[in-house]
Amino acid sequence: MYDPDRHHRRSIRLSEFDYSQEGAYFVTICVHQWACLLGDVLEGQVRLSEFGSVVAKCWRDLPRHYDHIELGEFVVMPNHVHGVIVLRSSVGAGFKPAPTGAVRKRHGLPEITRALKTFSARRINALRGTPGQRFWQRSYYERVIRDGDEYDRTGQYILDNPVSWLEDKYHP
């Protein structure tokens, strides 16, 4: 049963920060209850499951739907994903094409992350025969990348994640 004294979520987002502004963002999204459904790590290499392949495809498709983003480093781990999303200054139409001559809405990081989770979960649940079932954890972790050095360190962390899987906090 829900108990507001025990079951509360504190936002880690920066107050007063506009997550639709230009910049680079590090994102981590976890599978519900950290279930290892996206693949395995063998000898420091990720071997994606069918579900992991769906997530990777949905990630690669994001710039087709949001033309103001670029994708940085990305890795699908057995029970979570890490990636860098760079928002540029140009505006995009999002998943629904803008009518001709209409003002195009600029989508921020929360909308983009929600779309990745929604579209990948729908496809995975269709494969699993579990429509409507929760696939991802309710929230996600994000960090504003503040400079080029931090961008490089974050990218290296993502690339090194499979090698350090046994020590990873998300390893079962």
PDB file of C-alpha atoms in Angstrom:
ATOM      1  CA  MET A   1       0.000   0.000   0.000  1.00  0.00           C
ATOM      2  CA  TYR A   2       1.214   3.524  -0.765  1.00  0.00           C
ATOM      3  CA  ASP A   3       2.632   5.322   2.278  1.00  0.00           C
ATOM      4  CA  PRO A   4       3.626   8.961   1.513  1.00  0.00           C
ATOM      5  CA  ASP A   5       6.067   8.941   4.439  1.00  0.00           C
ATOM      6  CA  ARG A   6       8.000   6.004   2.975  1.00  0.00           C
ATOM      7  CA  HIS A   7       7.229   6.179  -0.751  1.00  0.00           C
ATOM      8  CA  HIS A   8       8.312   9.611  -1.814  1.00  0.00           C
ATOM      9  CA  ARG A   9      10.519  10.650  -4.668  1.00  0.00           C
ATOM     10  CA  ARG A  10      12.813  13.592  -4.468  1.00  0.00           C
ATOM     11  CA  SER A  11      13.629  15.111  -7.822  1.00  0.00           C
ATOM     12  CA  ILE A  12      17.315  15.212  -8.679  1.00  0.00           C
ATOM     13  CA  ARG A  13      16.706  17.784 -11.384  1.00  0.00           C
ATOM     14  CA  LEU A  14      18.194  21.239 -11.036  1.00  0.00           C
ATOM     15  CA  SER A  15      15.518  23.623  -9.862  1.00  0.00           C
ATOM     16  CA  GLU A  16      14.875  26.508 -12.232  1.00  0.00           C
ATOM     17  CA  PHE A  17      16.830  24.767 -15.025  1.00  0.00           C
ATOM     18  CA  ASP A  18      15.290  24.584 -18.504  1.00  0.00           C
ATOM     19  CA  TYR A  19      15.909  21.043 -19.787  1.00  0.00           C
ATOM     20  CA  SER A  20      14.950  22.103 -23.303  1.00  0.00           C
ATOM     21  CA  GLN A  21      17.916  24.448 -23.626  1.00  0.00           C
ATOM     22  CA  GLU A  22      20.895  23.704 -25.815  1.00  0.00           C
ATOM     23  CA  GLY A  23      23.484  21.464 -24.191  1.00  0.00           C
ATOM     24  CA  ALA A  24      24.598  17.907 -23.531  1.00  0.00           C
ATOM     25  CA  TYR A  25      22.852  15.598 -21.079  1.00  0.00           C
ATOM     26  CA  PHE A  26      23.884  12.216 -19.627  1.00  0.00           C
ATOM     27  CA  VAL A  27      20.884   9.906 -19.150  1.00  0.00           C
ATOM     28  CA  THR A  28      20.503   6.542 -17.383  1.00  0.00           C
ATOM     29  CA  ILE A  29      17.284   4.546 -17.680  1.00  0.00           C
ATOM     30  CA  CYS A  30      16.757   1.320 -15.693  1.00  0.00           C
ATOM     31  CA  VAL A  31      14.571  -1.696 -16.416  1.00  0.00           C
ATOM     32  CA  HIS A  32      11.753  -2.161 -13.887  1.00  0.00           C
ATOM     33  CA  GLN A  33      13.097  -3.917 -10.776  1.00  0.00           C
ATOM     34  CA  TRP A  34      16.513  -4.042 -12.489  1.00  0.00           C
ATOM     35  CA  ALA A  35      15.549  -7.202 -14.370  1.00  0.00           C
ATOM     36  CA  CYS A  36      18.317  -8.276 -16.756  1.00  0.00           C
ATOM     37  CA  LEU A  37      16.207  -8.443 -19.926  1.00  0.00           C
ATOM     38  CA  LEU A  38      18.288  -6.427 -22.389  1.00  0.00           C
ATOM     39  CA  GLY A  39      21.193  -8.825 -22.851  1.00  0.00           C
ATOM     40  CA  ASP A  40      24.327 -10.199 -21.226  1.00  0.00           C
ATOM     41  CA  VAL A  41      27.891  -9.059 -20.767  1.00  0.00           C
ATOM     42  CA  LEU A  42      30.457 -11.680 -21.743  1.00  0.00           C
ATOM     43  CA  GLU A  43      34.170 -10.933 -21.525  1.00  0.00           C
ATOM     44  CA  GLY A  44      33.476  -7.193 -21.364  1.00  0.00           C
ATOM     45  CA  GLN A  45      31.251  -7.196 -24.459  1.00  0.00           C
ATOM     46  CA  VAL A  46      27.489  -6.630 -24.468  1.00  0.00           C
ATOM     47  CA  ARG A  47      25.433  -9.287 -26.230  1.00  0.00           C
ATOM     48  CA  LEU A  48      22.001  -7.769 -26.799  1.00  0.00           C
ATOM     49  CA  SER A  49      18.812  -9.746 -26.421  1.00  0.00           C
ATOM     50  CA  GLU A  50      15.941  -9.123 -28.809  1.00  0.00           C
ATOM     51  CA  PHE A  51      14.653  -6.552 -26.284  1.00  0.00           C
ATOM     52  CA  GLY A  52      18.048  -4.850 -26.078  1.00  0.00           C
ATOM     53  CA  SER A  53      18.110  -4.597 -29.874  1.00  0.00           C
ATOM     54  CA  VAL A  54      14.702  -2.881 -29.772  1.00  0.00           C
ATOM     55  CA  VAL A  55      16.034  -0.307 -27.290  1.00  0.00           C
ATOM     56  CA  ALA A  56      19.150   0.327 -29.411  1.00  0.00           C
ATOM     57  CA  LYS A  57      17.004   0.840 -32.516  1.00  0.00           C
ATOM     58  CA  CYS A  58      14.656   3.231 -30.700  1.00  0.00           C
ATOM     59  CA  TRP A  59      17.713   5.200 -29.500  1.00  0.00           C
ATOM     60  CA  ARG A  60      19.162   5.449 -33.020  1.00  0.00           C
ATOM     61  CA  ASP A  61      15.755   6.570 -34.346  1.00  0.00           C
ATOM     62  CA  LEU A  62      15.436   9.542 -31.964  1.00  0.00           C
ATOM     63  CA  PRO A  63      17.039  12.091 -34.365  1.00  0.00           C
ATOM     64  CA  ARG A  64      14.473  11.139 -37.026  1.00  0.00           C
ATOM     65  CA  HIS A  65      11.729  12.330 -34.679  1.00  0.00           C
ATOM     66  CA  TYR A  66      13.570  15.190 -33.005  1.00  0.00           C
ATOM     67  CA  ASP A  67      15.696  17.022 -35.536  1.00  0.00           C
ATOM     68  CA  HIS A  68      17.279  19.270 -32.905  1.00  0.00           C
ATOM     69  CA  ILE A  69      19.173  16.447 -31.173  1.00  0.00           C
ATOM     70  CA  GLU A  70      22.440  14.632 -31.709  1.00  0.00           C
ATOM     71  CA  LEU A  71      23.266  11.373 -30.008  1.00  0.00           C
ATOM     72  CA  GLY A  72      26.529  10.874 -28.168  1.00  0.00           C
ATOM     73  CA  GLU A  73      27.896   7.660 -26.695  1.00  0.00           C
ATOM     74  CA  PHE A  74      25.320   5.017 -25.809  1.00  0.00           C
ATOM     75  CA  VAL A  75      25.361   1.540 -24.309  1.00  0.00           C
ATOM     76  CA  VAL A  76      22.653  -0.998 -23.587  1.00  0.00           C
ATOM     77  CA  MET A  77      23.515  -2.980 -20.468  1.00  0.00           C
ATOM     78  CA  PRO A  78      21.567  -6.044 -19.225  1.00  0.00           C
ATOM     79  CA  ASN A  79      19.227  -3.962 -17.031  1.00  0.00           C
ATOM     80  CA  HIS A  80      19.871  -0.318 -17.888  1.00  0.00           C
ATOM     81  CA  VAL A  81      21.017   2.040 -20.621  1.00  0.00           C
ATOM     82  CA  HIS A  82      23.369   5.004 -20.558  1.00  0.00           C
ATOM     83  CA  GLY A  83      23.474   7.661 -23.252  1.00  0.00           C
ATOM     84  CA  VAL A  84      24.327  11.238 -24.083  1.00  0.00           C
ATOM     85  CA  ILE A  85      21.746  13.435 -25.775  1.00  0.00           C
ATOM     86  CA  VAL A  86      22.856  16.776 -27.188  1.00  0.00           C
ATOM     87  CA  LEU A  87      20.158  19.396 -27.763  1.00  0.00           C
ATOM     88  CA  ARG A  88      21.034  21.879 -30.491  1.00  0.00           C
ATOM     89  CA  SER A  89      19.512  25.289 -31.046  1.00  0.00           C
ATOM     90  CA  SER A  90      17.374  24.344 -34.070  1.00  0.00           C
ATOM     91  CA  VAL A  91      13.794  23.278 -33.375  1.00  0.00           C
ATOM     92  CA  GLY A  92      12.146  19.964 -34.220  1.00  0.00           C
ATOM     93  CA  ALA A  93       8.661  18.580 -34.709  1.00  0.00           C
ATOM     94  CA  GLY A  94       8.821  15.625 -32.320  1.00  0.00           C
ATOM     95  CA  PHE A  95       6.961  12.369 -32.984  1.00  0.00           C
ATOM     96  CA  LYS A  96       3.994  14.127 -34.623  1.00  0.00           C
ATOM     97  CA  PRO A  97       4.890  16.031 -37.787  1.00  0.00           C
ATOM     98  CA  ALA A  98       4.113  19.719 -37.629  1.00  0.00           C
ATOM     99  CA  PRO A  99       1.499  20.983 -40.073  1.00  0.00           C
ATOM    100  CA  THR A 100       2.888  23.055 -42.921  1.00  0.00           C
ATOM    101  CA  GLY A 101       3.548  26.618 -41.812  1.00  0.00           C
ATOM    102  CA  ALA A 102       2.993  25.847 -38.113  1.00  0.00           C
ATOM    103  CA  VAL A 103       5.355  26.915 -35.378  1.00  0.00           C
ATOM    104  CA  ARG A 104       7.398  23.876 -34.375  1.00  0.00           C
ATOM    105  CA  LYS A 105       7.644  23.054 -30.695  1.00  0.00           C
ATOM    106  CA  ARG A 106      11.058  22.494 -29.167  1.00  0.00           C
ATOM    107  CA  HIS A 107      10.995  19.286 -27.119  1.00  0.00           C
ATOM    108  CA  GLY A 108      13.172  19.050 -24.026  1.00  0.00           C
ATOM    109  CA  LEU A 109      15.021  16.181 -22.413  1.00  0.00           C
ATOM    110  CA  PRO A 110      12.019  14.895 -20.398  1.00  0.00           C
ATOM    111  CA  GLU A 111       9.878  14.533 -23.557  1.00  0.00           C
ATOM    112  CA  ILE A 112      12.679  12.854 -25.500  1.00  0.00           C
ATOM    113  CA  THR A 113      13.424  10.417 -22.680  1.00  0.00           C
ATOM    114  CA  ARG A 114       9.715   9.676 -22.229  1.00  0.00           C
ATOM    115  CA  ALA A 115       9.427   8.918 -25.944  1.00  0.00           C
ATOM    116  CA  LEU A 116      12.389   6.519 -25.841  1.00  0.00           C
ATOM    117  CA  LYS A 117      10.898   4.689 -22.884  1.00  0.00           C
ATOM    118  CA  THR A 118       7.364   4.615 -24.299  1.00  0.00           C
ATOM    119  CA  PHE A 119       8.183   3.433 -27.804  1.00  0.00           C
ATOM    120  CA  SER A 120      10.721   0.832 -26.713  1.00  0.00           C
ATOM    121  CA  ALA A 121       8.405  -0.503 -23.978  1.00  0.00           C
ATOM    122  CA  ARG A 122       5.487  -0.827 -26.407  1.00  0.00           C
ATOM    123  CA  ARG A 123       7.589  -2.790 -28.887  1.00  0.00           C
ATOM    124  CA  ILE A 124       9.130  -4.986 -26.191  1.00  0.00           C
ATOM    125  CA  ASN A 125       5.774  -5.685 -24.565  1.00  0.00           C
ATOM    126  CA  ALA A 126       4.363  -6.649 -27.967  1.00  0.00           C
ATOM    127  CA  LEU A 127       7.208  -9.162 -28.350  1.00  0.00           C
ATOM    128  CA  ARG A 128       6.662 -10.457 -24.809  1.00  0.00           C
ATOM    129  CA  GLY A 129       2.882 -10.632 -25.135  1.00  0.00           C
ATOM    130  CA  THR A 130       2.529  -8.324 -22.122  1.00  0.00           C
ATOM    131  CA  PRO A 131       0.767  -5.199 -23.446  1.00  0.00           C
ATOM    132  CA  GLY A 132       0.597  -2.354 -20.971  1.00  0.00           C
ATOM    133  CA  GLN A 133       2.993  -3.949 -18.496  1.00  0.00           C
ATOM    134  CA  ARG A 134       5.642  -1.713 -16.951  1.00  0.00           C
ATOM    135  CA  PHE A 135       9.034  -2.279 -18.528  1.00  0.00           C
ATOM    136  CA  TRP A 136      11.117   0.683 -17.317  1.00  0.00           C
ATOM    137  CA  GLN A 137      11.619   2.149 -13.859  1.00  0.00           C
ATOM    138  CA  ARG A 138       9.313   5.087 -13.246  1.00  0.00           C
ATOM    139  CA  SER A 139      11.925   7.813 -13.518  1.00  0.00           C
ATOM    140  CA  TYR A 140      15.409   8.186 -14.944  1.00  0.00           C
ATOM    141  CA  TYR A 141      18.701   9.768 -13.970  1.00  0.00           C
ATOM    142  CA  GLU A 142      20.057  12.730 -15.872  1.00  0.00           C
ATOM    143  CA  ARG A 143      23.013  15.027 -15.492  1.00  0.00           C
ATOM    144  CA  VAL A 144      23.741  18.253 -17.301  1.00  0.00           C
ATOM    145  CA  ILE A 145      27.185  17.942 -18.885  1.00  0.00           C
ATOM    146  CA  ARG A 146      28.876  21.225 -18.125  1.00  0.00           C
ATOM    147  CA  ASP A 147      31.993  21.291 -20.319  1.00  0.00           C
ATOM    148  CA  GLY A 148      34.098  19.407 -22.853  1.00  0.00           C
ATOM    149  CA  ASP A 149      36.177  17.573 -20.242  1.00  0.00           C
ATOM    150  CA  GLU A 150      33.044  16.296 -18.516  1.00  0.00           C
ATOM    151  CA  TYR A 151      31.618  15.302 -21.910  1.00  0.00           C
ATOM    152  CA  ASP A 152      34.776  13.258 -22.622  1.00  0.00           C
ATOM    153  CA  ARG A 153      34.756  11.612 -19.155  1.00  0.00           C
ATOM    154  CA  THR A 154      31.067  10.756 -19.501  1.00  0.00           C
ATOM    155  CA  GLY A 155      31.598   9.231 -22.935  1.00  0.00           C
ATOM    156  CA  GLN A 156      34.490   7.140 -21.622  1.00  0.00           C
ATOM    157  CA  TYR A 157      32.386   5.993 -18.661  1.00  0.00           C
ATOM    158  CA  ILE A 158      29.680   4.824 -21.069  1.00  0.00           C
ATOM    159  CA  LEU A 159      32.183   2.999 -23.294  1.00  0.00           C
ATOM    160  CA  ASP A 160      33.844   1.341 -20.262  1.00  0.00           C
ATOM    161  CA  ASN A 161      30.558   0.275 -18.647  1.00  0.00           C
ATOM    162  CA  PRO A 162      30.501  -3.279 -20.077  1.00  0.00           C
ATOM    163  CA  VAL A 163      34.061  -3.957 -18.892  1.00  0.00           C
ATOM    164  CA  SER A 164      33.149  -2.949 -15.322  1.00  0.00           C
ATOM    165  CA  TRP A 165      29.779  -4.752 -15.287  1.00  0.00           C
ATOM    166  CA  LEU A 166      30.684  -7.049 -12.377  1.00  0.00           C
ATOM    167  CA  GLU A 167      31.376  -3.990 -10.195  1.00  0.00           C
ATOM    168  CA  ASP A 168      28.391  -1.994 -11.510  1.00  0.00           C
ATOM    169  CA  LYS A 169      25.820  -0.871  -8.929  1.00  0.00           C
ATOM    170  CA  TYR A 170      23.082  -2.252 -11.202  1.00  0.00           C
ATOM    171  CA  HIS A 171      24.665  -5.736 -11.416  1.00  0.00           C
ATOM    172  CA  PRO A 172      22.410  -8.266  -9.651  1.00  0.00           C
TER     173      PRO A 172
END
